[in-house]
Amino acid sequence: MKILIIEDDPKIRTYVGKGLKEAGHVVDLAEDGESGLHLCMNEKYDVLIVDRMLPKLDGLSLIKTLRGSGNLTGVLILSALGDVDDRVAGLRSGGDDYLVKPFAFVELLARVEALGKRSSSLPLAQSTLLKAGDLEMDLLARKVRRNGKIIELQAREFRLLEYLVKFKGQLVTRTMLLEGVWDYHFDPQTSVIDVHISRLRKKLGDTGNTLIKTVRGAGYIIDESV
């Protein structure tokens, strides 16, 4: 299986990753919620192992965002919080299983493999059509419509809009866009995002910036009520 571990403790992250690789699985690692979410939205995994207390974006918020986007990948939550209320909150956020730290690796492996079998039996999610208000994106046909009218977009513009719509109603930071759309893991100190957002608004007829709203100093939000 292909497994993503989102854990800020380097010792746990390395230990669990090493054990899963020895068990024959392919493993990716993320040390904070934001980078973990970026990987989840751009790669396909069989199981996610998510720490509850993460920097930048906490584990439960990450899981809620994934479920809101239609991602049904099995999630095992790791947490030092083991009370009944904590476990219930984790499962209600969209987690499939909950394991309290400290844990035995053999139990974690058994839970991960059980989740993988369960996920493989689920039907594929119908996530090739994205909607936000009067905007529709067909990811298979690579077509965009607004009010039924086809909008011609270049490849980068399409990717930018797809990323924004997947996070509709939520703040998308400039860092998320640089990593998710341009694959930059540094700030190029250019206006590349602003230029593409401006072109995108013009093509979408978003003259009043009501669909793609700017959050000054932070990023952008797709307003799905438009």
mmCIF file of C-alpha atoms in Angstrom:
data_model
loop_
_atom_site.group_PDB
_atom_site.id
_atom_site.type_symbol
_atom_site.label_atom_id
_atom_site.label_comp_id
_atom_site.label_asym_id
_atom_site.label_seq_id
_atom_site.Cartn_x
_atom_site.Cartn_y
_atom_site.Cartn_z
ATOM 1 C CA MET A 1 0.000 0.000 0.000
ATOM 2 C CA LYS A 2 0.956 3.635 -0.380
ATOM 3 C CA ILE A 3 0.748 5.308 3.020
ATOM 4 C CA LEU A 4 1.158 8.917 4.127
ATOM 5 C CA ILE A 5 2.317 9.669 7.678
ATOM 6 C CA ILE A 6 1.519 13.185 8.901
ATOM 7 C CA GLU A 7 3.358 13.515 12.212
ATOM 8 C CA ASP A 8 5.368 16.401 13.677
ATOM 9 C CA ASP A 9 7.407 14.265 16.111
ATOM 10 C CA PRO A 10 10.494 13.270 14.077
ATOM 11 C CA LYS A 11 11.193 10.170 16.184
ATOM 12 C CA ILE A 12 7.682 8.754 15.762
ATOM 13 C CA ARG A 13 7.575 9.773 12.087
ATOM 14 C CA THR A 14 10.876 8.029 11.331
ATOM 15 C CA TYR A 15 10.132 4.957 13.465
ATOM 16 C CA VAL A 16 6.686 4.301 12.003
ATOM 17 C CA GLY A 17 7.867 5.044 8.477
ATOM 18 C CA LYS A 18 10.780 2.614 8.795
ATOM 19 C CA GLY A 19 8.528 -0.116 10.186
ATOM 20 C CA LEU A 20 5.942 0.266 7.423
ATOM 21 C CA LYS A 21 8.625 0.168 4.736
ATOM 22 C CA GLU A 22 10.047 -3.019 6.273
ATOM 23 C CA ALA A 23 6.525 -4.462 6.066
ATOM 24 C CA GLY A 24 6.580 -3.836 2.305
ATOM 25 C CA HIS A 25 4.633 -0.589 2.045
ATOM 26 C CA VAL A 26 5.485 2.646 0.212
ATOM 27 C CA VAL A 27 5.631 5.574 2.627
ATOM 28 C CA ASP A 28 5.562 9.364 2.292
ATOM 29 C CA LEU A 29 6.164 11.688 5.243
ATOM 30 C CA ALA A 30 4.857 15.134 6.214
ATOM 31 C CA GLU A 31 5.775 17.076 9.343
ATOM 32 C CA ASP A 32 2.861 19.541 9.511
ATOM 33 C CA GLY A 33 -0.811 19.700 8.601
ATOM 34 C CA GLU A 34 -0.474 22.109 5.697
ATOM 35 C CA SER A 35 2.141 20.103 3.794
ATOM 36 C CA GLY A 36 0.248 16.907 4.636
ATOM 37 C CA LEU A 37 -2.963 18.302 3.180
ATOM 38 C CA HIS A 38 -1.101 19.387 0.055
ATOM 39 C CA LEU A 39 0.147 15.813 -0.462
ATOM 40 C CA CYS A 40 -3.320 14.364 0.163
ATOM 41 C CA MET A 41 -4.878 16.642 -2.444
ATOM 42 C CA ASN A 42 -2.260 15.874 -5.086
ATOM 43 C CA GLU A 43 -1.357 12.210 -4.534
ATOM 44 C CA LYS A 44 -3.401 9.014 -4.152
ATOM 45 C CA TYR A 45 -2.891 7.071 -0.923
ATOM 46 C CA ASP A 46 -4.386 3.874 0.427
ATOM 47 C CA VAL A 47 -4.158 4.928 4.090
ATOM 48 C CA LEU A 48 -3.343 8.130 5.973
ATOM 49 C CA ILE A 49 -1.807 8.141 9.452
ATOM 50 C CA VAL A 50 -2.582 11.535 10.976
ATOM 51 C CA ASP A 51 -1.349 12.957 14.263
ATOM 52 C CA ARG A 52 -4.048 14.978 15.991
ATOM 53 C CA MET A 53 -1.853 17.833 17.245
ATOM 54 C CA LEU A 54 -0.045 19.254 14.220
ATOM 55 C CA PRO A 55 1.528 22.653 13.472
ATOM 56 C CA LYS A 56 0.007 24.942 10.802
ATOM 57 C CA LEU A 57 -3.180 22.839 10.486
ATOM 58 C CA ASP A 58 -4.407 20.453 13.186
ATOM 59 C CA GLY A 59 -5.228 16.857 12.345
ATOM 60 C CA LEU A 60 -8.994 17.044 12.830
ATOM 61 C CA SER A 61 -9.294 20.134 10.591
ATOM 62 C CA LEU A 62 -7.180 18.375 7.965
ATOM 63 C CA ILE A 63 -9.478 15.340 8.007
ATOM 64 C CA LYS A 64 -12.638 17.478 7.823
ATOM 65 C CA THR A 65 -11.211 19.305 4.798
ATOM 66 C CA LEU A 66 -10.420 16.011 3.059
ATOM 67 C CA ARG A 67 -13.879 14.600 3.675
ATOM 68 C CA GLY A 68 -15.432 17.867 2.476
ATOM 69 C CA SER A 69 -13.559 17.515 -0.815
ATOM 70 C CA GLY A 70 -14.859 13.969 -1.328
ATOM 71 C CA ASN A 71 -11.636 12.182 -0.332
ATOM 72 C CA LEU A 72 -12.590 8.830 1.259
ATOM 73 C CA THR A 73 -9.077 7.506 1.996
ATOM 74 C CA GLY A 74 -8.911 5.516 5.238
ATOM 75 C CA VAL A 75 -7.537 7.597 8.133
ATOM 76 C CA LEU A 76 -5.900 6.334 11.315
ATOM 77 C CA ILE A 77 -5.628 9.091 13.917
ATOM 78 C CA LEU A 78 -2.655 9.048 16.312
ATOM 79 C CA SER A 79 -2.986 11.050 19.506
ATOM 80 C CA ALA A 80 -1.811 11.349 23.087
ATOM 81 C CA LEU A 81 -5.401 12.378 23.886
ATOM 82 C CA GLY A 82 -7.110 9.155 24.848
ATOM 83 C CA ASP A 83 -10.302 10.089 26.697
ATOM 84 C CA VAL A 84 -13.604 8.847 25.316
ATOM 85 C CA ASP A 85 -14.614 12.379 24.265
ATOM 86 C CA ASP A 86 -11.311 12.815 22.406
ATOM 87 C CA ARG A 87 -11.763 9.528 20.524
ATOM 88 C CA VAL A 88 -15.350 10.374 19.654
ATOM 89 C CA ALA A 89 -14.307 13.812 18.356
ATOM 90 C CA GLY A 90 -11.675 12.175 16.168
ATOM 91 C CA LEU A 91 -14.098 9.682 14.660
ATOM 92 C CA ARG A 92 -16.781 12.319 14.133
ATOM 93 C CA SER A 93 -14.305 14.500 12.262
ATOM 94 C CA GLY A 94 -14.058 11.769 9.638
ATOM 95 C CA GLY A 95 -11.369 9.499 11.065
ATOM 96 C CA ASP A 96 -11.840 5.750 10.546
ATOM 97 C CA ASP A 97 -9.754 4.533 13.495
ATOM 98 C CA TYR A 98 -8.059 6.041 16.557
ATOM 99 C CA LEU A 99 -4.848 4.867 18.222
ATOM 100 C CA VAL A 100 -3.580 6.390 21.477
ATOM 101 C CA LYS A 101 0.104 7.138 22.071
ATOM 102 C CA PRO A 102 2.209 5.368 23.207
ATOM 103 C CA PHE A 103 1.323 2.416 20.991
ATOM 104 C CA ALA A 104 2.809 -0.897 19.898
ATOM 105 C CA PHE A 105 3.920 -0.860 16.274
ATOM 106 C CA VAL A 106 2.446 -4.309 15.653
ATOM 107 C CA GLU A 107 -0.995 -2.955 16.595
ATOM 108 C CA LEU A 108 -0.556 0.099 14.370
ATOM 109 C CA LEU A 109 0.452 -2.155 11.464
ATOM 110 C CA ALA A 110 -2.601 -4.380 11.974
ATOM 111 C CA ARG A 111 -4.939 -1.370 12.057
ATOM 112 C CA VAL A 112 -3.341 0.177 8.950
ATOM 113 C CA GLU A 113 -3.619 -3.057 6.971
ATOM 114 C CA ALA A 114 -7.250 -3.500 8.051
ATOM 115 C CA LEU A 115 -8.005 0.054 6.915
ATOM 116 C CA GLY A 116 -6.318 -0.606 3.588
ATOM 117 C CA LYS A 117 -8.492 -3.666 2.944
ATOM 118 C CA ARG A 118 -11.627 -1.748 3.891
ATOM 119 C CA SER A 119 -10.736 1.215 1.645
ATOM 120 C CA SER A 120 -9.999 -1.010 -1.349
ATOM 121 C CA SER A 121 -13.537 -2.422 -1.170
ATOM 122 C CA LEU A 122 -15.184 1.025 -1.321
ATOM 123 C CA PRO A 123 -16.587 2.318 -4.640
ATOM 124 C CA LEU A 124 -14.644 5.133 -6.262
ATOM 125 C CA ALA A 125 -15.819 8.574 -5.208
ATOM 126 C CA GLN A 126 -17.540 10.641 -7.875
ATOM 127 C CA SER A 127 -15.073 13.500 -7.628
ATOM 128 C CA THR A 128 -14.365 14.305 -11.272
ATOM 129 C CA LEU A 129 -16.941 17.115 -11.312
ATOM 130 C CA LEU A 130 -16.285 20.117 -9.082
ATOM 131 C CA LYS A 131 -18.832 22.857 -8.411
ATOM 132 C CA ALA A 132 -18.785 26.253 -6.713
ATOM 133 C CA GLY A 133 -21.940 28.303 -7.146
ATOM 134 C CA ASP A 134 -22.560 28.788 -10.874
ATOM 135 C CA LEU A 135 -19.108 27.429 -11.743
ATOM 136 C CA GLU A 136 -18.550 23.826 -12.883
ATOM 137 C CA MET A 137 -15.271 22.019 -13.594
ATOM 138 C CA ASP A 138 -15.135 18.678 -15.407
ATOM 139 C CA LEU A 139 -11.725 17.260 -14.470
ATOM 140 C CA LEU A 140 -11.875 14.427 -17.007
ATOM 141 C CA ALA A 141 -12.933 16.533 -19.996
ATOM 142 C CA ARG A 142 -10.806 19.458 -18.719
ATOM 143 C CA LYS A 143 -13.694 21.866 -19.275
ATOM 144 C CA VAL A 144 -14.914 24.819 -17.224
ATOM 145 C CA ARG A 145 -18.397 26.297 -17.415
ATOM 146 C CA ARG A 146 -19.936 29.292 -15.716
ATOM 147 C CA ASN A 147 -23.674 29.761 -16.079
ATOM 148 C CA GLY A 148 -23.493 27.036 -18.731
ATOM 149 C CA LYS A 149 -20.958 28.967 -20.838
ATOM 150 C CA ILE A 150 -17.654 27.235 -21.609
ATOM 151 C CA ILE A 151 -14.581 29.127 -20.381
ATOM 152 C CA GLU A 152 -11.296 28.447 -22.181
ATOM 153 C CA LEU A 153 -8.388 28.211 -19.735
ATOM 154 C CA GLN A 154 -4.714 27.481 -20.161
ATOM 155 C CA ALA A 155 -3.288 24.479 -18.293
ATOM 156 C CA ARG A 156 -1.867 26.497 -15.390
ATOM 157 C CA GLU A 157 -5.065 28.526 -15.062
ATOM 158 C CA PHE A 158 -7.102 25.327 -14.963
ATOM 159 C CA ARG A 159 -4.851 23.876 -12.256
ATOM 160 C CA LEU A 160 -5.074 27.085 -10.231
ATOM 161 C CA LEU A 161 -8.870 27.165 -10.427
ATOM 162 C CA GLU A 162 -9.111 23.446 -9.611
ATOM 163 C CA TYR A 163 -6.994 23.952 -6.490
ATOM 164 C CA LEU A 164 -9.091 26.911 -5.335
ATOM 165 C CA VAL A 165 -12.397 25.117 -5.952
ATOM 166 C CA LYS A 166 -11.265 22.003 -4.080
ATOM 167 C CA PHE A 167 -10.860 24.258 -1.038
ATOM 168 C CA LYS A 168 -14.012 26.290 -1.712
ATOM 169 C CA GLY A 169 -15.180 28.311 1.262
ATOM 170 C CA GLN A 170 -11.766 28.024 2.914
ATOM 171 C CA LEU A 171 -8.687 30.213 2.900
ATOM 172 C CA VAL A 172 -6.046 29.094 0.390
ATOM 173 C CA THR A 173 -2.715 30.639 1.341
ATOM 174 C CA ARG A 174 -0.079 31.819 -1.122
ATOM 175 C CA THR A 175 2.256 29.105 0.186
ATOM 176 C CA MET A 176 -0.358 26.442 -0.594
ATOM 177 C CA LEU A 177 -0.753 27.791 -4.125
ATOM 178 C CA LEU A 178 2.989 27.974 -4.756
ATOM 179 C CA GLU A 179 3.402 24.341 -3.667
ATOM 180 C CA GLY A 180 0.182 22.928 -5.096
ATOM 181 C CA VAL A 181 0.061 24.703 -8.469
ATOM 182 C CA TRP A 182 3.661 25.648 -9.252
ATOM 183 C CA ASP A 183 5.459 22.992 -7.173
ATOM 184 C CA TYR A 184 7.592 25.705 -5.585
ATOM 185 C CA HIS A 185 8.817 24.956 -2.079
ATOM 186 C CA PHE A 186 10.160 28.469 -1.654
ATOM 187 C CA ASP A 187 8.875 31.992 -2.273
ATOM 188 C CA PRO A 188 10.114 33.112 -5.727
ATOM 189 C CA GLN A 189 9.487 36.745 -4.714
ATOM 190 C CA THR A 190 7.513 37.417 -7.897
ATOM 191 C CA SER A 191 3.929 38.375 -8.689
ATOM 192 C CA VAL A 192 3.239 35.081 -10.488
ATOM 193 C CA ILE A 193 0.185 34.275 -8.347
ATOM 194 C CA ASP A 194 -1.312 37.770 -8.660
ATOM 195 C CA VAL A 195 -0.883 37.743 -12.446
ATOM 196 C CA HIS A 196 -2.595 34.368 -12.861
ATOM 197 C CA ILE A 197 -5.411 35.246 -10.449
ATOM 198 C CA SER A 198 -6.039 38.448 -12.419
ATOM 199 C CA ARG A 199 -6.188 36.544 -15.727
ATOM 200 C CA LEU A 200 -8.450 33.906 -14.196
ATOM 201 C CA ARG A 201 -10.877 36.513 -12.851
ATOM 202 C CA LYS A 202 -11.032 38.204 -16.253
ATOM 203 C CA LYS A 203 -11.786 34.957 -18.104
ATOM 204 C CA LEU A 204 -14.426 33.970 -15.536
ATOM 205 C CA GLY A 205 -16.089 37.385 -15.740
ATOM 206 C CA ASP A 206 -15.367 37.917 -12.051
ATOM 207 C CA THR A 207 -15.160 41.690 -12.446
ATOM 208 C CA GLY A 208 -16.175 42.457 -8.868
ATOM 209 C CA ASN A 209 -13.904 39.779 -7.384
ATOM 210 C CA THR A 210 -16.986 38.139 -5.863
ATOM 211 C CA LEU A 211 -16.138 34.561 -6.873
ATOM 212 C CA ILE A 212 -12.416 34.610 -6.075
ATOM 213 C CA LYS A 213 -12.094 36.820 -3.032
ATOM 214 C CA THR A 214 -8.770 38.217 -1.817
ATOM 215 C CA VAL A 215 -7.940 37.937 1.869
ATOM 216 C CA ARG A 216 -5.393 40.706 2.173
ATOM 217 C CA GLY A 217 -2.000 39.501 3.345
ATOM 218 C CA ALA A 218 -3.137 35.871 3.501
ATOM 219 C CA GLY A 219 -4.475 34.423 0.247
ATOM 220 C CA TYR A 220 -7.760 33.726 -1.534
ATOM 221 C CA ILE A 221 -11.178 32.155 -0.947
ATOM 222 C CA ILE A 222 -13.663 30.800 -3.484
ATOM 223 C CA ASP A 223 -17.122 32.069 -2.505
ATOM 224 C CA GLU A 224 -19.483 29.226 -3.427
ATOM 225 C CA SER A 225 -22.558 31.370 -2.835
ATOM 226 C CA VAL A 226 -21.962 33.334 -6.053
#
